[in-house]
mmCIF file of C-alpha atoms in Angstrom:
data_model
loop_
_atom_site.group_PDB
_atom_site.id
_atom_site.type_symbol
_atom_site.label_atom_id
_atom_site.label_comp_id
_atom_site.label_asym_id
_atom_site.label_seq_id
_atom_site.Cartn_x
_atom_site.Cartn_y
_atom_site.Cartn_z
ATOM 1 C CA UNK I 9 97.289 80.211 108.370
ATOM 2 C CA UNK I 10 94.519 82.092 106.583
ATOM 3 C CA UNK I 11 95.549 84.894 104.245
ATOM 4 C CA UNK I 12 94.712 88.345 105.626
ATOM 5 C CA UNK I 13 91.340 89.655 104.484
ATOM 6 C CA UNK I 14 91.600 92.372 101.903
ATOM 7 C CA UNK I 15 88.429 94.389 101.813
ATOM 8 C CA UNK I 16 89.241 95.724 98.360
ATOM 9 C CA UNK I 17 89.081 92.247 96.826
ATOM 10 C CA UNK I 18 86.088 89.941 96.512
ATOM 11 C CA UNK I 19 86.032 86.299 97.628
ATOM 12 C CA UNK I 20 87.446 85.254 94.234
ATOM 13 C CA UNK I 21 90.485 87.494 94.716
ATOM 14 C CA UNK I 22 89.291 90.035 92.151
ATOM 15 C CA UNK I 23 89.904 93.668 93.054
ATOM 16 C CA UNK I 24 86.741 95.753 93.382
ATOM 17 C CA UNK I 25 88.047 98.872 95.162
ATOM 18 C CA UNK I 26 90.628 100.731 93.108
ATOM 19 C CA UNK I 27 92.965 103.558 94.054
ATOM 20 C CA UNK I 28 95.451 105.384 91.842
ATOM 21 C CA UNK I 29 98.347 103.127 92.947
ATOM 22 C CA UNK I 30 96.651 99.930 91.808
ATOM 23 C CA UNK I 31 95.294 101.601 88.652
ATOM 24 C CA UNK I 32 98.808 102.778 87.759
ATOM 25 C CA UNK I 33 100.263 99.298 88.263
ATOM 26 C CA UNK I 34 97.559 97.727 86.092
ATOM 27 C CA UNK I 35 98.040 100.410 83.453
ATOM 28 C CA UNK I 36 101.836 100.057 83.452
ATOM 29 C CA UNK I 37 101.968 96.272 83.160
ATOM 30 C CA UNK I 38 99.542 93.455 84.077
ATOM 31 C CA UNK I 39 102.482 91.327 85.298
ATOM 32 C CA UNK I 40 103.676 94.103 87.575
ATOM 33 C CA UNK I 41 100.133 94.377 88.911
ATOM 34 C CA UNK I 42 100.163 90.635 89.596
ATOM 35 C CA UNK I 43 103.509 90.684 91.415
ATOM 36 C CA UNK I 44 102.821 93.769 93.531
ATOM 37 C CA UNK I 45 99.063 93.980 94.032
ATOM 38 C CA UNK I 46 97.913 90.370 93.871
ATOM 39 C CA UNK I 47 100.938 88.560 95.318
ATOM 40 C CA UNK I 48 102.463 91.342 97.433
ATOM 41 C CA UNK I 49 106.091 91.086 96.280
ATOM 42 C CA UNK I 50 108.116 94.094 97.318
ATOM 43 C CA UNK I 51 111.735 95.143 97.532
ATOM 44 C CA UNK I 52 113.352 94.393 100.925
ATOM 45 C CA UNK I 53 114.942 97.843 100.789
ATOM 46 C CA UNK I 54 112.926 100.760 101.974
ATOM 47 C CA UNK I 55 112.221 103.317 99.279
ATOM 48 C CA UNK I 56 113.795 106.548 100.474
ATOM 49 C CA UNK I 57 111.662 108.497 97.996
ATOM 50 C CA UNK I 58 108.463 107.029 99.398
ATOM 51 C CA UNK I 59 109.568 107.676 102.971
ATOM 52 C CA UNK I 60 110.736 111.228 102.345
ATOM 53 C CA UNK I 61 107.680 112.057 100.250
ATOM 54 C CA UNK I 62 105.174 110.680 102.728
ATOM 55 C CA UNK I 63 106.609 112.570 105.730
ATOM 56 C CA UNK I 64 106.843 115.732 103.632
ATOM 57 C CA UNK I 65 103.221 115.413 102.435
ATOM 58 C CA UNK I 66 101.872 114.588 105.901
ATOM 59 C CA UNK I 67 103.731 117.601 107.323
ATOM 60 C CA UNK I 68 102.229 120.052 104.847
ATOM 61 C CA UNK I 69 98.829 118.445 105.303
ATOM 62 C CA UNK I 70 99.127 118.938 109.068
ATOM 63 C CA UNK I 71 100.000 122.592 108.503
ATOM 64 C CA UNK I 72 96.857 123.236 106.473
ATOM 65 C CA UNK I 73 94.798 121.332 108.997
ATOM 66 C CA UNK I 74 96.152 123.382 111.908
ATOM 67 C CA UNK I 75 95.676 126.673 110.052
ATOM 68 C CA UNK I 76 92.134 125.688 109.088
ATOM 69 C CA UNK I 77 91.469 124.999 112.790
ATOM 70 C CA UNK I 78 92.579 128.550 113.601
ATOM 71 C CA UNK I 79 96.174 127.944 114.730
ATOM 72 C CA UNK I 80 98.502 130.909 114.296
ATOM 73 C CA UNK I 81 100.839 130.397 111.292
ATOM 74 C CA UNK I 82 104.173 130.455 113.128
ATOM 75 C CA UNK I 83 102.933 128.105 115.860
ATOM 76 C CA UNK I 84 101.596 125.774 113.185
ATOM 77 C CA UNK I 85 105.034 125.716 111.521
ATOM 78 C CA UNK I 86 106.678 124.776 114.845
ATOM 79 C CA UNK I 87 104.167 121.997 115.394
ATOM 80 C CA UNK I 88 104.810 120.708 111.881
ATOM 81 C CA UNK I 89 108.599 120.711 112.326
ATOM 82 C CA UNK I 90 108.235 118.714 115.514
ATOM 83 C CA UNK I 91 105.932 116.298 113.676
ATOM 84 C CA UNK I 92 108.502 115.802 110.890
ATOM 85 C CA UNK I 93 111.308 115.279 113.421
ATOM 86 C CA UNK I 94 109.253 112.640 115.234
ATOM 87 C CA UNK I 95 108.201 110.894 112.024
ATOM 88 C CA UNK I 96 111.840 110.669 110.925
ATOM 89 C CA UNK I 97 113.044 109.109 114.207
ATOM 90 C CA UNK I 98 113.037 105.332 114.675
ATOM 91 C CA UNK I 99 111.522 104.890 118.139
ATOM 92 C CA UNK I 100 110.922 101.523 119.684
ATOM 93 C CA UNK I 101 107.197 100.783 119.881
ATOM 94 C CA UNK I 102 105.048 99.413 122.679
ATOM 95 C CA UNK I 103 102.565 96.563 122.171
ATOM 96 C CA UNK I 104 100.009 99.034 120.815
ATOM 97 C CA UNK I 105 102.430 100.537 118.344
ATOM 98 C CA UNK I 106 102.992 103.768 120.250
ATOM 99 C CA UNK I 107 106.421 105.388 120.206
ATOM 100 C CA UNK I 108 108.460 104.911 123.389
ATOM 101 C CA UNK I 109 110.188 108.145 124.477
ATOM 102 C CA UNK I 110 113.932 107.984 124.978
ATOM 103 C CA UNK I 111 114.450 105.089 122.577
ATOM 104 C CA UNK I 112 115.724 104.710 119.037
ATOM 105 C CA UNK I 113 117.770 106.973 116.849
ATOM 106 C CA UNK I 114 117.405 109.298 113.860
ATOM 107 C CA UNK I 115 116.176 107.460 110.766
ATOM 108 C CA UNK I 116 118.957 106.875 108.245
ATOM 109 C CA UNK I 117 117.852 107.725 104.743
ATOM 110 C CA UNK I 118 121.213 106.784 103.145
ATOM 111 C CA UNK I 119 120.661 109.184 100.286
ATOM 112 C CA UNK I 120 122.765 112.131 99.149
ATOM 113 C CA UNK I 121 119.965 114.649 98.887
ATOM 114 C CA UNK I 122 116.965 113.094 100.612
ATOM 115 C CA UNK I 123 117.744 112.832 104.305
ATOM 116 C CA UNK I 124 116.403 114.050 107.611
ATOM 117 C CA UNK I 125 118.091 117.443 107.455
ATOM 118 C CA UNK I 126 117.011 118.239 103.890
ATOM 119 C CA UNK I 127 113.486 117.133 104.817
ATOM 120 C CA UNK I 128 113.230 119.744 107.586
ATOM 121 C CA UNK I 129 114.978 122.337 105.417
ATOM 122 C CA UNK I 130 112.503 121.732 102.583
ATOM 123 C CA UNK I 131 109.509 122.090 104.896
ATOM 124 C CA UNK I 132 110.778 125.358 106.402
ATOM 125 C CA UNK I 133 111.684 126.770 102.980
ATOM 126 C CA UNK I 134 108.333 125.684 101.527
ATOM 127 C CA UNK I 135 106.415 127.710 104.108
ATOM 128 C CA UNK I 136 108.561 130.774 103.461
ATOM 129 C CA UNK I 137 108.405 130.372 99.678
ATOM 130 C CA UNK I 138 104.609 130.159 99.700
ATOM 131 C CA UNK I 139 104.093 132.618 102.561
ATOM 132 C CA UNK I 140 101.944 134.765 100.270
ATOM 133 C CA UNK I 141 99.621 131.977 99.204
ATOM 134 C CA UNK I 142 96.963 132.891 96.639
ATOM 135 C CA UNK I 143 95.068 129.734 97.455
ATOM 136 C CA UNK I 144 93.079 129.248 100.645
ATOM 137 C CA UNK I 145 91.545 126.082 102.037
ATOM 138 C CA UNK I 146 88.039 125.512 100.695
ATOM 139 C CA UNK I 147 85.238 125.539 103.245
ATOM 140 C CA UNK I 148 82.429 123.113 102.482
ATOM 141 C CA UNK I 149 78.757 124.108 102.500
ATOM 142 C CA UNK I 150 78.708 122.927 106.146
ATOM 143 C CA UNK I 151 81.630 125.231 106.972
ATOM 144 C CA UNK I 152 84.167 122.412 107.321
ATOM 145 C CA UNK I 153 87.709 122.858 106.044
ATOM 146 C CA UNK I 154 88.342 120.503 103.097
ATOM 147 C CA UNK I 155 91.603 119.006 104.343
ATOM 148 C CA UNK I 156 92.812 115.444 104.754
ATOM 149 C CA UNK I 157 90.028 113.216 103.573
ATOM 150 C CA UNK I 158 89.938 109.690 102.275
ATOM 151 C CA UNK I 159 87.228 108.933 99.759
ATOM 152 C CA UNK I 160 85.438 105.826 98.566
ATOM 153 C CA UNK I 161 83.373 106.643 95.540
ATOM 154 C CA UNK I 162 80.897 103.980 94.352
ATOM 155 C CA UNK I 163 80.827 103.832 90.554
ATOM 156 C CA UNK I 164 79.468 101.492 87.841
ATOM 157 C CA UNK I 165 79.812 97.684 87.805
ATOM 158 C CA UNK I 166 79.805 97.449 91.646
ATOM 159 C CA UNK I 167 83.210 99.088 91.749
ATOM 160 C CA UNK I 168 84.567 101.725 94.098
ATOM 161 C CA UNK I 169 87.230 104.306 93.373
ATOM 162 C CA UNK I 170 89.236 105.351 96.422
ATOM 163 C CA UNK I 171 92.014 107.715 97.387
ATOM 164 C CA UNK I 172 93.245 110.354 99.776
ATOM 165 C CA UNK I 173 93.102 114.060 99.046
ATOM 166 C CA UNK I 174 95.319 116.333 101.148
ATOM 167 C CA UNK I 175 93.450 119.547 100.581
ATOM 168 C CA UNK I 176 90.933 121.301 98.399
ATOM 169 C CA UNK I 177 91.818 124.952 97.812
ATOM 170 C CA UNK I 178 90.192 127.943 96.204
ATOM 171 C CA UNK I 179 91.714 130.915 94.361
ATOM 172 C CA UNK I 180 90.594 134.564 94.393
ATOM 173 C CA UNK I 181 88.220 133.901 91.477
ATOM 174 C CA UNK I 182 86.496 131.072 93.368
ATOM 175 C CA UNK I 183 88.068 128.360 91.212
ATOM 176 C CA UNK I 184 88.506 125.099 93.099
ATOM 177 C CA UNK I 185 91.541 122.834 92.903
ATOM 178 C CA UNK I 186 92.850 119.698 94.559
ATOM 179 C CA UNK I 187 96.192 120.560 96.174
ATOM 180 C CA UNK I 188 99.012 118.038 95.992
ATOM 181 C CA UNK I 189 102.755 117.897 96.749
ATOM 182 C CA UNK I 190 105.582 116.266 94.857
ATOM 183 C CA UNK I 191 109.311 116.049 95.567
ATOM 184 C CA UNK I 192 111.953 115.447 92.922
ATOM 185 C CA UNK I 193 115.682 115.523 92.314
ATOM 186 C CA UNK I 194 115.267 117.059 88.877
ATOM 187 C CA UNK I 195 114.935 120.681 87.843
ATOM 188 C CA UNK I 196 111.372 121.931 88.016
ATOM 189 C CA UNK I 197 110.133 123.501 84.822
ATOM 190 C CA UNK I 198 107.455 123.089 82.120
ATOM 191 C CA UNK I 199 108.926 119.718 81.135
ATOM 192 C CA UNK I 200 108.603 118.418 84.701
ATOM 193 C CA UNK I 201 104.972 119.479 85.037
ATOM 194 C CA UNK I 202 104.063 118.023 81.617
ATOM 195 C CA UNK I 203 104.721 114.565 83.079
ATOM 196 C CA UNK I 204 101.584 114.950 85.233
ATOM 197 C CA UNK I 205 99.129 115.103 82.350
ATOM 198 C CA UNK I 206 97.673 112.725 81.515
ATOM 199 C CA UNK I 207 98.006 111.210 84.981
ATOM 200 C CA UNK I 208 95.738 108.658 86.634
ATOM 201 C CA UNK I 209 96.162 110.019 90.164
ATOM 202 C CA UNK I 210 95.294 113.614 89.343
ATOM 203 C CA UNK I 211 92.446 112.789 86.994
ATOM 204 C CA UNK I 212 90.996 110.525 89.685
ATOM 205 C CA UNK I 213 91.368 113.177 92.406
ATOM 206 C CA UNK I 214 89.732 115.856 90.255
ATOM 207 C CA UNK I 215 86.843 113.566 89.351
ATOM 208 C CA UNK I 216 86.352 112.446 92.973
ATOM 209 C CA UNK I 217 86.540 115.959 94.438
ATOM 210 C CA UNK I 218 84.048 117.211 91.864
ATOM 211 C CA UNK I 219 81.518 114.513 92.747
ATOM 212 C CA UNK I 220 82.076 114.391 96.528
ATOM 213 C CA UNK I 221 81.978 118.152 97.074
ATOM 214 C CA UNK I 222 79.445 118.721 94.306
ATOM 215 C CA UNK I 223 81.550 121.690 93.270
ATOM 216 C CA UNK I 224 83.196 122.771 89.996
ATOM 217 C CA UNK I 225 86.736 121.543 90.689
ATOM 218 C CA UNK I 226 88.995 122.707 87.850
ATOM 219 C CA UNK I 227 91.932 120.359 88.385
ATOM 220 C CA UNK I 228 94.984 119.960 90.571
ATOM 221 C CA UNK I 229 97.530 122.469 91.842
ATOM 222 C CA UNK I 230 100.897 120.750 92.107
ATOM 223 C CA UNK I 231 103.480 122.195 94.448
ATOM 224 C CA UNK I 232 106.771 120.619 93.464
ATOM 225 C CA UNK I 233 109.977 120.732 95.494
ATOM 226 C CA UNK I 234 113.372 120.069 93.947
ATOM 227 C CA UNK I 235 115.670 118.677 96.620
ATOM 228 C CA UNK I 236 119.392 119.265 96.054
ATOM 229 C CA UNK I 237 122.372 119.024 98.391
ATOM 230 C CA UNK I 238 122.610 122.764 98.929
ATOM 231 C CA UNK I 239 119.070 123.960 98.382
ATOM 232 C CA UNK I 240 115.383 123.204 97.928
ATOM 233 C CA UNK I 241 113.672 124.973 95.055
ATOM 234 C CA UNK I 242 109.934 125.175 94.442
ATOM 235 C CA UNK I 243 107.513 125.438 91.572
ATOM 236 C CA UNK I 244 103.753 125.447 91.292
ATOM 237 C CA UNK I 245 101.550 124.604 88.344
ATOM 238 C CA UNK I 246 97.867 123.886 87.769
ATOM 239 C CA UNK I 247 96.803 120.780 85.863
ATOM 240 C CA UNK I 248 93.372 121.590 84.465
ATOM 241 C CA UNK I 249 90.815 118.943 83.552
ATOM 242 C CA UNK I 250 87.688 119.641 81.486
ATOM 243 C CA UNK I 251 84.521 117.584 81.907
ATOM 244 C CA UNK I 252 85.180 115.892 78.565
ATOM 245 C CA UNK I 253 88.670 114.895 79.711
ATOM 246 C CA UNK I 254 87.262 113.491 82.940
ATOM 247 C CA UNK I 255 84.609 111.527 81.045
ATOM 248 C CA UNK I 256 87.326 110.075 78.844
ATOM 249 C CA UNK I 257 89.396 109.188 81.925
ATOM 250 C CA UNK I 258 86.398 107.511 83.537
ATOM 251 C CA UNK I 259 85.635 105.374 80.457
ATOM 252 C CA UNK I 260 89.288 104.353 80.106
ATOM 253 C CA UNK I 261 89.495 103.524 83.806
ATOM 254 C CA UNK I 262 86.410 101.308 83.627
ATOM 255 C CA UNK I 263 87.911 99.507 80.617
ATOM 256 C CA UNK I 264 91.270 99.090 82.399
ATOM 257 C CA UNK I 265 89.594 97.641 85.494
ATOM 258 C CA UNK I 266 87.423 95.302 83.425
ATOM 259 C CA UNK I 267 90.468 94.015 81.552
ATOM 260 C CA UNK I 268 92.525 93.586 84.747
ATOM 261 C CA UNK I 269 89.682 91.774 86.488
ATOM 262 C CA UNK I 270 89.522 89.396 83.498
ATOM 263 C CA UNK I 271 93.279 88.756 83.816
ATOM 264 C CA UNK I 272 92.790 88.021 87.519
ATOM 265 C CA UNK I 273 89.936 85.582 86.925
ATOM 266 C CA UNK I 274 92.028 83.748 84.313
ATOM 267 C CA UNK I 275 95.204 84.054 86.409
ATOM 268 C CA UNK I 276 96.967 85.206 83.280
ATOM 269 C CA UNK I 277 98.889 88.484 83.486
ATOM 270 C CA UNK I 278 100.795 89.229 80.263
ATOM 271 C CA UNK I 279 104.019 91.239 80.406
ATOM 272 C CA UNK I 280 103.806 94.685 78.815
ATOM 273 C CA UNK I 281 107.341 94.856 77.518
ATOM 274 C CA UNK I 282 107.076 98.469 76.334
ATOM 275 C CA UNK I 283 107.025 99.465 80.035
ATOM 276 C CA UNK I 284 110.143 97.542 81.084
ATOM 277 C CA UNK I 285 112.531 100.466 80.551
ATOM 278 C CA UNK I 286 110.394 103.261 81.984
ATOM 279 C CA UNK I 287 111.643 105.359 84.902
ATOM 280 C CA UNK I 288 115.061 103.768 85.013
ATOM 281 C CA UNK I 289 113.731 100.245 84.491
ATOM 282 C CA UNK I 290 111.088 98.120 86.183
ATOM 283 C CA UNK I 291 112.188 96.437 89.432
ATOM 284 C CA UNK I 292 110.884 93.111 88.079
ATOM 285 C CA UNK I 293 112.809 93.328 84.811
ATOM 286 C CA UNK I 294 115.402 90.782 85.978
ATOM 287 C CA UNK I 295 112.642 88.364 86.952
ATOM 288 C CA UNK I 296 110.691 88.784 83.720
ATOM 289 C CA UNK I 297 113.842 88.302 81.637
ATOM 290 C CA UNK I 298 114.248 84.722 82.985
ATOM 291 C CA UNK I 299 112.530 81.575 81.696
ATOM 292 C CA UNK I 300 109.029 81.169 83.211
ATOM 293 C CA UNK I 301 109.901 78.048 85.216
ATOM 294 C CA UNK I 302 112.653 79.807 87.249
ATOM 295 C CA UNK I 303 110.984 83.181 87.826
ATOM 296 C CA UNK I 304 109.583 82.195 91.220
ATOM 297 C CA UNK I 305 113.142 81.496 92.422
ATOM 298 C CA UNK I 306 114.303 84.916 91.316
ATOM 299 C CA UNK I 307 111.332 86.541 93.009
ATOM 300 C CA UNK I 308 112.157 84.764 96.254
ATOM 301 C CA UNK I 309 115.821 85.729 95.967
ATOM 302 C CA UNK I 310 115.372 89.467 95.356
ATOM 303 C CA UNK I 311 111.997 90.317 96.890
ATOM 304 C CA UNK I 312 109.988 89.709 100.027
ATOM 305 C CA UNK I 313 106.265 89.304 100.490
ATOM 306 C CA UNK I 314 105.279 92.530 102.207
ATOM 307 C CA UNK I 315 102.009 93.810 103.545
ATOM 308 C CA UNK I 316 99.312 93.277 100.949
ATOM 309 C CA UNK I 317 98.049 96.489 99.381
ATOM 310 C CA UNK I 318 94.499 97.342 100.344
ATOM 311 C CA UNK I 319 92.997 100.617 99.069
ATOM 312 C CA UNK I 320 90.178 100.321 101.636
ATOM 313 C CA UNK I 321 92.605 100.679 104.532
ATOM 314 C CA UNK I 322 92.290 104.135 106.051
ATOM 315 C CA UNK I 323 95.454 106.189 105.831
ATOM 316 C CA UNK N 6 122.656 128.708 120.722
ATOM 317 C CA UNK N 7 122.047 124.999 120.166
ATOM 318 C CA UNK N 8 123.845 123.635 117.124
ATOM 319 C CA UNK N 9 121.603 122.264 114.385
ATOM 320 C CA UNK N 10 123.387 118.901 114.519
ATOM 321 C CA UNK N 11 122.674 118.688 118.264
ATOM 322 C CA UNK N 12 118.967 119.282 117.700
ATOM 323 C CA UNK N 13 118.855 116.522 115.112
ATOM 324 C CA UNK N 14 120.473 114.089 117.558
ATOM 325 C CA UNK N 15 117.870 114.768 120.245
ATOM 326 C CA UNK N 16 114.821 112.536 120.748
ATOM 327 C CA UNK N 17 112.062 114.732 119.249
ATOM 328 C CA UNK N 18 109.522 113.381 121.735
ATOM 329 C CA UNK N 19 111.409 115.369 124.384
ATOM 330 C CA UNK N 20 110.598 118.557 122.442
ATOM 331 C CA UNK N 21 107.382 120.522 122.208
ATOM 332 C CA UNK N 22 106.369 123.086 119.624
ATOM 333 C CA UNK N 23 107.399 125.753 122.164
ATOM 334 C CA UNK N 24 110.872 124.310 122.704
ATOM 335 C CA UNK N 25 113.661 126.767 121.904
ATOM 336 C CA UNK N 26 115.351 123.994 119.899
ATOM 337 C CA UNK N 27 112.491 123.943 117.397
ATOM 338 C CA UNK N 28 112.629 127.703 117.072
ATOM 339 C CA UNK N 29 116.427 127.564 116.659
ATOM 340 C CA UNK N 30 116.162 124.954 113.902
ATOM 341 C CA UNK N 31 113.612 127.015 111.988
ATOM 342 C CA UNK N 32 115.769 130.112 112.369
ATOM 343 C CA UNK N 33 118.878 128.284 111.155
ATOM 344 C CA UNK N 34 117.110 127.013 108.034
ATOM 345 C CA UNK N 35 115.665 130.468 107.354
ATOM 346 C CA UNK N 36 119.180 131.943 107.543
ATOM 347 C CA UNK N 37 120.315 129.349 105.004
ATOM 348 C CA UNK N 38 117.450 130.287 102.691
ATOM 349 C CA UNK N 39 118.369 133.951 102.984
ATOM 350 C CA UNK N 40 121.937 133.146 101.878
ATOM 351 C CA UNK N 41 120.633 130.901 99.092
ATOM 352 C CA UNK N 42 118.473 133.748 97.793
ATOM 353 C CA UNK N 43 121.587 135.930 97.728
ATOM 354 C CA UNK N 44 123.189 133.451 95.347
ATOM 355 C CA UNK N 45 124.947 130.890 97.527
ATOM 356 C CA UNK N 46 123.716 127.638 95.966
ATOM 357 C CA UNK N 47 125.373 125.580 98.721
ATOM 358 C CA UNK N 48 123.806 127.613 101.532
ATOM 359 C CA UNK N 49 121.316 124.919 102.456
ATOM 360 C CA UNK N 50 123.881 122.179 102.788
ATOM 361 C CA UNK N 51 123.858 120.672 106.257
ATOM 362 C CA UNK N 52 126.960 118.587 105.731
ATOM 363 C CA UNK N 53 129.764 119.705 108.020
ATOM 364 C CA UNK N 54 132.139 121.760 105.938
ATOM 365 C CA UNK N 55 135.519 120.113 105.419
ATOM 366 C CA UNK N 56 138.428 122.259 106.594
ATOM 367 C CA UNK N 57 140.125 124.024 103.700
ATOM 368 C CA UNK N 58 143.237 122.235 102.559
ATOM 369 C CA UNK N 59 146.338 124.364 103.062
ATOM 370 C CA UNK N 60 149.637 123.555 101.547
ATOM 371 C CA UNK N 61 152.375 123.456 104.080
ATOM 372 C CA UNK N 62 154.988 126.078 103.294
ATOM 373 C CA UNK N 63 158.466 124.750 103.712
ATOM 374 C CA UNK N 64 161.044 127.031 105.210
ATOM 375 C CA UNK N 65 163.323 128.343 102.503
ATOM 376 C CA UNK N 66 167.043 128.123 102.620
ATOM 377 C CA UNK N 67 169.287 130.186 100.387
ATOM 378 C CA UNK N 68 170.959 126.964 99.222
ATOM 379 C CA UNK N 69 167.602 125.772 97.718
ATOM 380 C CA UNK N 70 167.989 128.376 95.015
ATOM 381 C CA UNK N 71 171.118 126.636 93.727
ATOM 382 C CA UNK N 72 172.625 129.892 92.707
ATOM 383 C CA UNK N 73 176.039 129.809 91.159
ATOM 384 C CA UNK N 74 177.713 132.758 92.619
#
């Protein structure tokens, strides 16, 4: 059987379209990039954080989209809550992938704080917390609301940078920002926000928004939600990026891609052992700690080959 | 009023944005937030509250006192 075509890779298997996920993997560890991005190894267990975060982000994105289209705020909130309830229900699907009414059951998150109920609670509380929002959705020169857009930005060396921006917003002094959401189990404070600078995703989004909208985008506004058993608490912070910082990011990104492409061509992906212990430990640490000749067996035992990552795939 | 747990057990495709269940869920979570803002840090918990443990009081008998009269 032929391998599925990945539009983000050339015929030699070298990645040419890069999003923040693949850039982060390459930056963290070339071997991790190989296992996840090139070979498609993934944990057989669903990541509750990914699931929770993606439904949460898509819900808030829908809200801004509805409001930008003129929907009344309270009706938009109801629509969003229904959306989140549907997205967190495991329906059976028909041959075209559509949900079949009357089937399935509530999705089980199996997590103490991130579950279906705290998801809906967090969405409702978010809207009430930020009811007096000082940021409004940016309207482009053509009068279109800048919400929910995927970008593919051609850059040097026949490369493309890609990503998905939820919303571009503007403050009362006409400063533009990319708007993004994060959820966490930890307390939100200055220390939490410091972890987002430097950050590949937000530098990339600022750079892309600046070029695509041809507007002076200052950085990213992060709305963070702390999810606890008994409450959801929110914080907001801007992450500003100067032109010099963005130029530096661009040069470093080009160098990172060039290096990773060279690794791919040589099929040699060295382990970056200084990253093994980050964020509670790399999922491949057990594999990398074994002798090279048995690593494949450990990969097959603890991981499955999932859907291959393709930044060109529309979200 | 529909219980929150009942709403969460219902197939959401049977609901619309105008369904009273959606409105009831939003209202319930807003009430929790109100209590949280008043200082109840467990207000947003959706876990069913366990019944308070009460110690059974045994009937007393005068002989239990072991008085030497």
